[in-house]
CSV table of C-alpha atoms in Angstrom, one decimal:
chain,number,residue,atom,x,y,z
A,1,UNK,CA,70.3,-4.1,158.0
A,2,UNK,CA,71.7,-0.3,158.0
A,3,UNK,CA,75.5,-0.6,159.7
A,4,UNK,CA,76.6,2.4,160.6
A,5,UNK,CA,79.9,1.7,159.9
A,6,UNK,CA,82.2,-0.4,157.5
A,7,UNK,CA,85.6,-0.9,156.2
A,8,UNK,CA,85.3,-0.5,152.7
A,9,UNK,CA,81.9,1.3,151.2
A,10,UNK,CA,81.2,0.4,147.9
A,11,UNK,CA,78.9,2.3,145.7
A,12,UNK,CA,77.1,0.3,142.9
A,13,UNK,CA,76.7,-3.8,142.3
A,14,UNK,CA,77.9,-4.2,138.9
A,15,UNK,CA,80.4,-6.4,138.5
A,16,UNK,CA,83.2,-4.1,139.3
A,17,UNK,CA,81.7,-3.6,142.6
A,18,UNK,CA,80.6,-6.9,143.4
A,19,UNK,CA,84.2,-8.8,142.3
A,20,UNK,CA,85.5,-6.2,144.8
A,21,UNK,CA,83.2,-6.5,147.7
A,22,UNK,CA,83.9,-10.4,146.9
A,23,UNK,CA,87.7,-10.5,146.6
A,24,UNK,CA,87.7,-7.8,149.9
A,25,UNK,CA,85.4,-10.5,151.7
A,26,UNK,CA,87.9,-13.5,150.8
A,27,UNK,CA,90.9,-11.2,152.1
A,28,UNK,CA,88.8,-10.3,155.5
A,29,UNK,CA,87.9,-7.0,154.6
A,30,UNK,CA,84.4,-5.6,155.7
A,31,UNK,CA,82.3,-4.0,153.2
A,32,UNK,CA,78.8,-2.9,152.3
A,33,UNK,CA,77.5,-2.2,148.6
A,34,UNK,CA,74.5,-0.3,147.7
A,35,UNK,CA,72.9,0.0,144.8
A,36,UNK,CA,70.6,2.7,143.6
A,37,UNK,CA,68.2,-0.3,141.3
A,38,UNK,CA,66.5,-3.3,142.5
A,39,UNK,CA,67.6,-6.7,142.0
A,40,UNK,CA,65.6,-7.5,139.0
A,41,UNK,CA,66.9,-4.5,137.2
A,42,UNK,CA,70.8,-4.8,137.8
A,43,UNK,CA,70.9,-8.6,137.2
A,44,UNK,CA,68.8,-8.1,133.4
A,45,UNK,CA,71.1,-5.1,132.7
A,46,UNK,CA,72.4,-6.2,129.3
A,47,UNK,CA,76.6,-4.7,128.7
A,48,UNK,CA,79.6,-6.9,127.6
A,49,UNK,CA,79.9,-10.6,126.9
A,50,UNK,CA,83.5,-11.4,126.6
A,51,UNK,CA,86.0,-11.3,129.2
A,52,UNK,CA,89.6,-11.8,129.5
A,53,UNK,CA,91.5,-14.4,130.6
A,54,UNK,CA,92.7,-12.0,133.4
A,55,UNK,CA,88.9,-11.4,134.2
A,56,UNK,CA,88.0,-14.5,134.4
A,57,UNK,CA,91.0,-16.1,136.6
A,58,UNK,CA,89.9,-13.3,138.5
A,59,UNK,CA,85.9,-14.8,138.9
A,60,UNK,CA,87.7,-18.4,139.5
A,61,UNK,CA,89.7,-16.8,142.6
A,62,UNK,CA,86.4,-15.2,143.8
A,63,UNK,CA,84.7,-18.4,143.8
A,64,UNK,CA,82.4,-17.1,141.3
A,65,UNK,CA,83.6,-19.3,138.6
A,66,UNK,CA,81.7,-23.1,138.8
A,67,UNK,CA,79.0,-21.9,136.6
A,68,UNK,CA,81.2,-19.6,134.0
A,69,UNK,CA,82.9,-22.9,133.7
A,70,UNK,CA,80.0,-24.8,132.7
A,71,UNK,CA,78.1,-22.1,130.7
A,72,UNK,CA,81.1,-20.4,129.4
A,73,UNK,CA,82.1,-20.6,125.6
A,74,UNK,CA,85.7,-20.0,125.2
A,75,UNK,CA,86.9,-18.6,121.8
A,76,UNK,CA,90.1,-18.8,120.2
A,77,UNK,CA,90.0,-15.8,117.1
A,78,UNK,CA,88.1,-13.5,116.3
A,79,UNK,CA,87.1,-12.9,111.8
A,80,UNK,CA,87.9,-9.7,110.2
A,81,UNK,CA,85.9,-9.2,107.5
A,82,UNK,CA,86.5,-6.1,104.8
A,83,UNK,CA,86.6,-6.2,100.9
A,84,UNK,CA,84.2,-9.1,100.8
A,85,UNK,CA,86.9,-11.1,102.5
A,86,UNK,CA,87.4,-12.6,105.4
A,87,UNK,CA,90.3,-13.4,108.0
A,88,UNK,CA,91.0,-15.2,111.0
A,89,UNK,CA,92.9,-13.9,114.0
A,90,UNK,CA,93.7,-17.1,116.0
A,91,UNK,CA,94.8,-15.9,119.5
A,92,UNK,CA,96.6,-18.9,121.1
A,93,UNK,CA,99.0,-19.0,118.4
A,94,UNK,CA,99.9,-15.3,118.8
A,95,UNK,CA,99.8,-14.8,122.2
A,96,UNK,CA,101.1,-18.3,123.8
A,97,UNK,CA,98.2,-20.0,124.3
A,98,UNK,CA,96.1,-16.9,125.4
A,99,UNK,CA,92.1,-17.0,124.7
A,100,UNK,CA,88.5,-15.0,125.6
A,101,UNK,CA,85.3,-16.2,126.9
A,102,UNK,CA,82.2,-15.5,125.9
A,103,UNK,CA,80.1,-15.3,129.2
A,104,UNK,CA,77.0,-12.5,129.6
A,105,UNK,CA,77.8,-9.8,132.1
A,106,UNK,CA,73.9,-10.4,133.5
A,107,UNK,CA,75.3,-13.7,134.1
A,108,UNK,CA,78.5,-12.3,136.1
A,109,UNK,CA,76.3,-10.5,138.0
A,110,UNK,CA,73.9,-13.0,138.7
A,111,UNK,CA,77.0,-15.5,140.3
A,112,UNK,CA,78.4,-12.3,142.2
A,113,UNK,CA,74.9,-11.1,143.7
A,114,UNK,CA,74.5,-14.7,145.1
A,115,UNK,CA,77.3,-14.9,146.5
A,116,UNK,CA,77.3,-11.6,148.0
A,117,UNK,CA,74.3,-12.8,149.8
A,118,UNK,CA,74.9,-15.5,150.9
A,119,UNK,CA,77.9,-14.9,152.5
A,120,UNK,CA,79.1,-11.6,152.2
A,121,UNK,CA,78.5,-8.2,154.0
A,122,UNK,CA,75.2,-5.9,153.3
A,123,UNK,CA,74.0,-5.8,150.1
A,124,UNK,CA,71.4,-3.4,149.7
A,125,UNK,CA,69.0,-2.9,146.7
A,126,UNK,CA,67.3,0.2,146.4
A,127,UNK,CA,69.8,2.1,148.3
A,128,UNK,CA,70.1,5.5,146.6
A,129,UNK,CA,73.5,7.1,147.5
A,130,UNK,CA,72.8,11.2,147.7
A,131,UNK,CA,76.5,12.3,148.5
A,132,UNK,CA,79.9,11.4,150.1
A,133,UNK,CA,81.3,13.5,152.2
A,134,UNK,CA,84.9,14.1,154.0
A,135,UNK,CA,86.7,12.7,150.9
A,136,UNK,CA,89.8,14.2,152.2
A,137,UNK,CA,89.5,12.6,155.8
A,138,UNK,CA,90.2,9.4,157.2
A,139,UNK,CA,86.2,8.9,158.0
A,140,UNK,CA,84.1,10.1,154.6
A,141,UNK,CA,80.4,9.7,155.0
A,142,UNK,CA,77.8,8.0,152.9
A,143,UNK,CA,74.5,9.6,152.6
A,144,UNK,CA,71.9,7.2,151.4
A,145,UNK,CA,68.2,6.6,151.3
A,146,UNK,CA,66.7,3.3,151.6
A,147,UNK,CA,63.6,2.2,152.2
A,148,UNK,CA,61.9,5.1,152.9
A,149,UNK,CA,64.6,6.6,154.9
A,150,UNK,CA,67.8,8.7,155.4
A,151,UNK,CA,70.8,7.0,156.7
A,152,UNK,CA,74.8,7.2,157.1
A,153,UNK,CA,77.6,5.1,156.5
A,154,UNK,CA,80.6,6.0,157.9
A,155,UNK,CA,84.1,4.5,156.7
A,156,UNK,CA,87.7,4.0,156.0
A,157,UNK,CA,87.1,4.2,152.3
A,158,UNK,CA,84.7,4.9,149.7
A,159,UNK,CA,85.2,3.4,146.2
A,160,UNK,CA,82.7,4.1,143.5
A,161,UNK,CA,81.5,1.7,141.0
A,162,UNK,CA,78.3,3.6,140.2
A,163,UNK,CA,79.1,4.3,136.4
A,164,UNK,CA,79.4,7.2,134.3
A,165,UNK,CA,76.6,8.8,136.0
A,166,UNK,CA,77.2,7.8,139.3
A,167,UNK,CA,77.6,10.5,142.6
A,168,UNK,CA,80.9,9.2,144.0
A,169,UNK,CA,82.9,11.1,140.9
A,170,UNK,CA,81.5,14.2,142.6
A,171,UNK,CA,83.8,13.6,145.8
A,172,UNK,CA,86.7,14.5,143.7
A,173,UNK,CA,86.7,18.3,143.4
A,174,UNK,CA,86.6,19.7,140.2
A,175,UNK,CA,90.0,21.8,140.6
A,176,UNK,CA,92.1,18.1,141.0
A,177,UNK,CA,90.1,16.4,138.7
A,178,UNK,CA,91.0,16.2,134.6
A,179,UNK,CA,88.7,14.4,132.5
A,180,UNK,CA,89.5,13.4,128.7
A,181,UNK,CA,86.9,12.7,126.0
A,182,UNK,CA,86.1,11.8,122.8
A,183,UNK,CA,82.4,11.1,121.4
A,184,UNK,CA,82.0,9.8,117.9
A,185,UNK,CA,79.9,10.3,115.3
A,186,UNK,CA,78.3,7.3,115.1
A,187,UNK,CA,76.2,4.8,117.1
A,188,UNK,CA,75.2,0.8,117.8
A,189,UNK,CA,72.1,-0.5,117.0
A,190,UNK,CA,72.1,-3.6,118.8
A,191,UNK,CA,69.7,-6.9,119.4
A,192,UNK,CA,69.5,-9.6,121.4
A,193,UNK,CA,67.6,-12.6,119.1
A,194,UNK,CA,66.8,-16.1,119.7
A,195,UNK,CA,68.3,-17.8,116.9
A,196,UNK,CA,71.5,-20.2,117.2
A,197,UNK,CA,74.8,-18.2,116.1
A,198,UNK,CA,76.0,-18.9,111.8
A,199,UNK,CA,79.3,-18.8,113.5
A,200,UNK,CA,82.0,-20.3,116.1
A,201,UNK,CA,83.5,-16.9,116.8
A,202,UNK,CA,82.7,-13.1,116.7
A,203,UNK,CA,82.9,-11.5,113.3
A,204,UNK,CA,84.0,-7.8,113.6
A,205,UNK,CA,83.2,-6.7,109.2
A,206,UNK,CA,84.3,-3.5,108.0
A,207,UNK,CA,82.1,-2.3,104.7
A,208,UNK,CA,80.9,0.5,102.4
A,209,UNK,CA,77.4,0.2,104.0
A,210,UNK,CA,79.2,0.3,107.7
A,211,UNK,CA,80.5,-1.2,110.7
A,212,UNK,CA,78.9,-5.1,111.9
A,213,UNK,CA,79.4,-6.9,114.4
A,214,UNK,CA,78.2,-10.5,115.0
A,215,UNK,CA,78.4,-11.9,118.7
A,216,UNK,CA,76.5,-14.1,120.6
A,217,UNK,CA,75.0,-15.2,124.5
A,218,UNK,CA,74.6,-18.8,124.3
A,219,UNK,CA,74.0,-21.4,121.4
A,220,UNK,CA,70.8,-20.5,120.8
A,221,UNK,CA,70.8,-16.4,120.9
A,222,UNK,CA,72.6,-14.4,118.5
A,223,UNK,CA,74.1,-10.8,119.9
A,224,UNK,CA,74.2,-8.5,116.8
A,225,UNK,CA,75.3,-5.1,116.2
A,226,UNK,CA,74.8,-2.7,112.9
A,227,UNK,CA,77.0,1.1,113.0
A,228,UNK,CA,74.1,3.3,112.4
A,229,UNK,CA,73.7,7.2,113.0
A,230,UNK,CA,74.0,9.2,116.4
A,231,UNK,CA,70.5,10.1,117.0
A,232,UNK,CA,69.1,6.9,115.8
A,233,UNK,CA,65.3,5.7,116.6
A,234,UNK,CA,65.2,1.8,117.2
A,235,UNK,CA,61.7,2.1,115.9
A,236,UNK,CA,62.8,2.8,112.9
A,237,UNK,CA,64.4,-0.7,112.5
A,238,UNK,CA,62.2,-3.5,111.6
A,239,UNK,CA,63.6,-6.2,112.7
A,240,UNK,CA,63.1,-7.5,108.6
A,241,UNK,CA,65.3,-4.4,107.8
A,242,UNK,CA,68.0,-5.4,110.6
A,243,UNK,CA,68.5,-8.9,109.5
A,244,UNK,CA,68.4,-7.8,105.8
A,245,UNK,CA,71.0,-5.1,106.6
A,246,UNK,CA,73.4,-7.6,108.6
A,247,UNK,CA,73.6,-9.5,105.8
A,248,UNK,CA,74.4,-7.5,103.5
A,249,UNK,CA,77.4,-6.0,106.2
A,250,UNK,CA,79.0,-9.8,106.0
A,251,UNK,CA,78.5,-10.6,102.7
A,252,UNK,CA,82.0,-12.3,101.1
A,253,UNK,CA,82.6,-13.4,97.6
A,254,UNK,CA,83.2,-16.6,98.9
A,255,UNK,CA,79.7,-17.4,100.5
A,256,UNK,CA,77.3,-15.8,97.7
A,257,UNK,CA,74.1,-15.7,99.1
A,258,UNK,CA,74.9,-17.2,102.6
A,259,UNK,CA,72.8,-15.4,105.4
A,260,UNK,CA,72.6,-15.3,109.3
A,261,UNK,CA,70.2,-17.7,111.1
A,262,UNK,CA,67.0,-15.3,111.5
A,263,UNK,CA,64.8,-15.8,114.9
A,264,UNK,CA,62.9,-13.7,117.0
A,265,UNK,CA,64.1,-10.2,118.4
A,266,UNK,CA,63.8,-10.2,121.8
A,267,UNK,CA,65.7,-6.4,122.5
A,268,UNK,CA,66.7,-4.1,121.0
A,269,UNK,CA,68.4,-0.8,121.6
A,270,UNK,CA,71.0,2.2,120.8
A,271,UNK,CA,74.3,2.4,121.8
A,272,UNK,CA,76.3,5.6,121.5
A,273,UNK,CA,79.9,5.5,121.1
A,274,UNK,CA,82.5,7.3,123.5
A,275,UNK,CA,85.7,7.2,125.0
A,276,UNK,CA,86.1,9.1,128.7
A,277,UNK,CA,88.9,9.2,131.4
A,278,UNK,CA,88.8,10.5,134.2
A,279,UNK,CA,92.3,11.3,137.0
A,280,UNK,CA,92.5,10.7,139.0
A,281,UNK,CA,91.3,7.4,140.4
A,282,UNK,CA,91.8,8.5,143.4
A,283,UNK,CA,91.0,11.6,146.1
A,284,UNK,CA,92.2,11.1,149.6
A,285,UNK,CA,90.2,7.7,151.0
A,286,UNK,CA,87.8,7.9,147.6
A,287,UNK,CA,88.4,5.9,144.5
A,288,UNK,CA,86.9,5.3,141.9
A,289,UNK,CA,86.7,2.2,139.8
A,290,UNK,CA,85.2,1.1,136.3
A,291,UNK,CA,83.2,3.1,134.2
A,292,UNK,CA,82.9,5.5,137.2
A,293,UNK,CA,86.3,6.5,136.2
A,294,UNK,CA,86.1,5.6,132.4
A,295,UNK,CA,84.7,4.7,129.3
A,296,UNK,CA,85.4,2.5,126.3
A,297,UNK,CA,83.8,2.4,122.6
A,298,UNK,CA,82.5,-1.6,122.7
A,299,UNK,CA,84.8,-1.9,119.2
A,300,UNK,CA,87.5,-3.3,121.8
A,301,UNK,CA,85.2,-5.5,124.3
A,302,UNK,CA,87.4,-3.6,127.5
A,303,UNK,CA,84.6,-1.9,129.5
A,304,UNK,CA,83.6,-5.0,131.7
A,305,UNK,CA,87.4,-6.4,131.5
A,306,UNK,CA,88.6,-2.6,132.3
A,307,UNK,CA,86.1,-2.9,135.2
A,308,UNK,CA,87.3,-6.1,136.8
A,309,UNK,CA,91.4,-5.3,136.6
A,310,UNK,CA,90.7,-1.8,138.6
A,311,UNK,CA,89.2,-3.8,141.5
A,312,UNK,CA,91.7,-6.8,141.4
A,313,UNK,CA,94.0,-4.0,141.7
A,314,UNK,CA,92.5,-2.5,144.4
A,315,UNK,CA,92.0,-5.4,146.1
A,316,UNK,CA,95.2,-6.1,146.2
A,317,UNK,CA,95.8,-2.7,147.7
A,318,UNK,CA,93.1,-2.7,150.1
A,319,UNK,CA,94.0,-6.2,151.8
A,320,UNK,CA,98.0,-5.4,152.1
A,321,UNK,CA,96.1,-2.3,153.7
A,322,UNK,CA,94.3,-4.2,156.6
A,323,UNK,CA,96.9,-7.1,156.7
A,324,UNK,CA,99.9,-5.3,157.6
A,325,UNK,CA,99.2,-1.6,157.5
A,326,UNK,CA,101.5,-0.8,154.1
A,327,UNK,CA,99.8,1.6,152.0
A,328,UNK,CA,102.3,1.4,149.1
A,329,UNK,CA,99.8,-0.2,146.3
A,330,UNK,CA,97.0,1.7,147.9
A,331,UNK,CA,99.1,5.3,146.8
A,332,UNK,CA,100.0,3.7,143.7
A,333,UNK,CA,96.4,2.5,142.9
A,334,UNK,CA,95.4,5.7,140.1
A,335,UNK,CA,98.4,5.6,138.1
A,336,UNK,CA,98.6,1.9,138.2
A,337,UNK,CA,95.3,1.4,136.8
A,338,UNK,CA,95.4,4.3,134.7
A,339,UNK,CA,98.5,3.1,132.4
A,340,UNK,CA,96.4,0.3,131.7
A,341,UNK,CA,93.3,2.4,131.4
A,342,UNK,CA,95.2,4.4,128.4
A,343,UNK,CA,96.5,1.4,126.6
A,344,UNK,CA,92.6,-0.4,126.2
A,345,UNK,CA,91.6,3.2,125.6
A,346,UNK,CA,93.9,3.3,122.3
A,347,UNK,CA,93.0,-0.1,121.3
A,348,UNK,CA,89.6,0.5,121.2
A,349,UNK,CA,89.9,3.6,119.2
A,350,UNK,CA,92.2,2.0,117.1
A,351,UNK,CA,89.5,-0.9,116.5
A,352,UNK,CA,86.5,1.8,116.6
A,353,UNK,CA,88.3,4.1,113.9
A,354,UNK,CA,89.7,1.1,111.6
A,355,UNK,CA,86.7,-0.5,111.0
A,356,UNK,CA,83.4,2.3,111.3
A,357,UNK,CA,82.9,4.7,108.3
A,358,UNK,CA,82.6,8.1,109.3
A,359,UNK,CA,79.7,10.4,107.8
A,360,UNK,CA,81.3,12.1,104.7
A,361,UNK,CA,84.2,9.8,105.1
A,362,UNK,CA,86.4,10.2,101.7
A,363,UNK,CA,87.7,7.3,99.8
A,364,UNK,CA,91.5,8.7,100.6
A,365,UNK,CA,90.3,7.4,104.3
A,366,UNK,CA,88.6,4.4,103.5
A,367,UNK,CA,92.0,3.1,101.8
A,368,UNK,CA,94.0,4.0,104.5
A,369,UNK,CA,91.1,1.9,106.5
A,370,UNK,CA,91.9,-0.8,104.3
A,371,UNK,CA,95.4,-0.4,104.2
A,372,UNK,CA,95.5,-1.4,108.0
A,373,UNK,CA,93.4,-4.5,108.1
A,374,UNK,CA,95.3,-5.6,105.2
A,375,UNK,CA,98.3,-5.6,107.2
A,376,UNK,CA,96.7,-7.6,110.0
A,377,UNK,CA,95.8,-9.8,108.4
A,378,UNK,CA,99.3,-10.0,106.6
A,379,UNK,CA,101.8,-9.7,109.6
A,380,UNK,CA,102.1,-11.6,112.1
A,381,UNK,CA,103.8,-9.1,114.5
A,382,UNK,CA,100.7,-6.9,113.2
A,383,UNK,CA,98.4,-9.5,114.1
A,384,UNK,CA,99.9,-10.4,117.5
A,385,UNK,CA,99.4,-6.7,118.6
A,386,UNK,CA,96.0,-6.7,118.1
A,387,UNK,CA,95.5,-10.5,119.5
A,388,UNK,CA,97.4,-9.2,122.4
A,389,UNK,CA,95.4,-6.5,123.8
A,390,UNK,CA,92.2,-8.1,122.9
A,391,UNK,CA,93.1,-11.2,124.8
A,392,UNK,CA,94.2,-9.0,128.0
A,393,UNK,CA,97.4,-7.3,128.9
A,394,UNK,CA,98.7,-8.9,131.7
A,395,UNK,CA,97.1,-7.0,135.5
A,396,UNK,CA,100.3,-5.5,137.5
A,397,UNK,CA,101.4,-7.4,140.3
């Protein structure tokens, strides 16, 4: 139940650190996971929905893919909306065939922690990690309480997948460590509803009124998101004002009058909006993984996908490690993830900034706003840029 010692010690069991502890167990590599929540909490924990073709090859390879493959609604565009008009961005055609899928993470999660159970190493709920020690040695230690208890963990190497927030970031001294940030100056107010989505695909609508986003979970709930205010109060959001407001965000000339299937509001919550990097990825036998190491506006839907090329990366690393000793990719693991970190970190800005308003935003800016989308949905080679990355730029080998 408590091993005192493991290969690989993996902090957190979201689905960065359950694809890893999965794709480590597939390549013969011992691990444990803890995680500070209980089951219940980590498996309702609402994030991202859509995942990249990359991602979910990756869930296939796992094993985790039979019911993603069942449940999962592939998409082939996205819609821009903005000046009352509306335009497709159909992915295969720009990127060779390349598409998303539109698959909850608390569903990922679900299909990992199953697995992980049934025939993986430890998994252990309510574990909450204090501090790692011995970063900078070939045996760091993991302090953890569980169950009433103190224990240790001793092992080759510690990778954390505990968040933003998380302890294992702390490992890496301050005076190696850069971080890079940006917070903006708006939020997401987002719901979860049980009513069947107006539309095949996600509708991303720039207006004077502010950002909107239509998503969804299944065929019968609706995933919706309205820009609103840093500092914003769910409460003050009836869900009457919500749907009203959503309308009015997707409103087109062509569809007078046409409003989103309304239904009951089952959550509802505040998202704020920030981008965060951390480097590097790595301190001696610590890494760090997902949005331990950064963080993505949701503009861009990279967080999850972010999440689940770091470990495929590592994993890599980690069983070339343990199969034949070569450490190569291992040394190579921060500034391999982090070129690819930096490029989804630009997309999403470029998606968060094109399409929100800023708070005394001038009309100079909203033209230039304007300007941009027009020319997506213009050129193609403007077009396949954006279809590109949102697809999934292709994980190093």
């Amino acid at each position: 139940m408590h091993p005192e010692h493991t290969s690989v010690a993996i902090v957190g069991a979201g689905p960065a650190g359950l694809l890893l502890a999965r794709l480590l167990h597939r390549a013969g590599v011992d691990t444990v996971v803890l995680e500070s929540r209980d089951r219940a909490y980590v498996e309702r924990r609402q994030r991202a929905g859509i995942l990249e073709q990359p991602t979910v090859d990756a869930l296939r390879a796992a094993g985790a893919g039979a019911r993603l493959d069942r449940e999962g609604i592939e998409h082939d565009g996205i819609e821009l909306r903005f000046g009352r008009r509306a335009h497709r961005v159909d992915f295969p055609a720009l990127t060779g065939g390349r598409r998303v899928t539109v698959y909850a993470q608390t569903e990922v999660v679900k299909d990992l922690v199953a697995l992980q159970l049934a025939e993986g190493g430890p998994l252990l709920f309510e574990a909450e990690v204090r501090e790692v020690t011995g970063a900078d040695t070939a045996r760091p230690v993991v302090h953890y309480r569980h169950e009433g208890r103190e224990h240790t963990l001793t092992c080759d190497y510690v990778v954390g997948c505990d968040g933003f927030h998380g302890v294992v970031r702390n490992a890496v001294p301050d005076a190696v460590r850069s971080t890079y940030e940006r917070v903006y100056p708006y939020s997401w107010l987002g719901i979860l509803a049980e009513a069947p989505p107006v539309y095949d695909e996600l509708i991303y609508a720039h207006s004077e009124r502010g950002f909107a986003l239509a998503s969804m979970r299944s065929p019968s709930v609706s995933r919706l998101y309205l820009q609103v205010p840093n500092g914003t109060d769910p409460a003050d959001w009836p869900n009457e004002r919500i749907w009203d407001e959503l309308d009015a965000r997707f409103a087109l000339d062509a569809e007078p009058g046409r409003r989103l299937q309304r239904g009951p509001v089952t959550a509802k919550s505040v998202l704020p909006m920030r981008s965060h990097v951390t480097e590097p990825m790595r301190y001696g036998h610590v890494l760090l993984a997902g949005d331990a190491a950064h963080i993505v506006p949701p503009t861009g839907a990279k967080g999850l996908n972010l999440a689940a090329a770091d470990v495929i990366v590592l994993a890599r690393a980690l069983a070339a490690r343990y199969r034949d000793g070569a450490t190569g990719l291992l040394d190579a693991y921060s500034d391999t993830c982090l070129r690819r970190v930096w490029r989804a970190e630009h997309f999403s800005y470029f998606m968060t900034t094109t399409l929100h308003t800023d708070p005394g935003q001038s009309a100079f800016d909203t033209r230039l706003q304007l300007a941009q989308l027009e020319r997506v949905a213009n050129s193609t080679h403007a077009a396949a840029e954006l279809a590109e990355n949102y697809t999934g730029l292709p994980i190093p080998d």
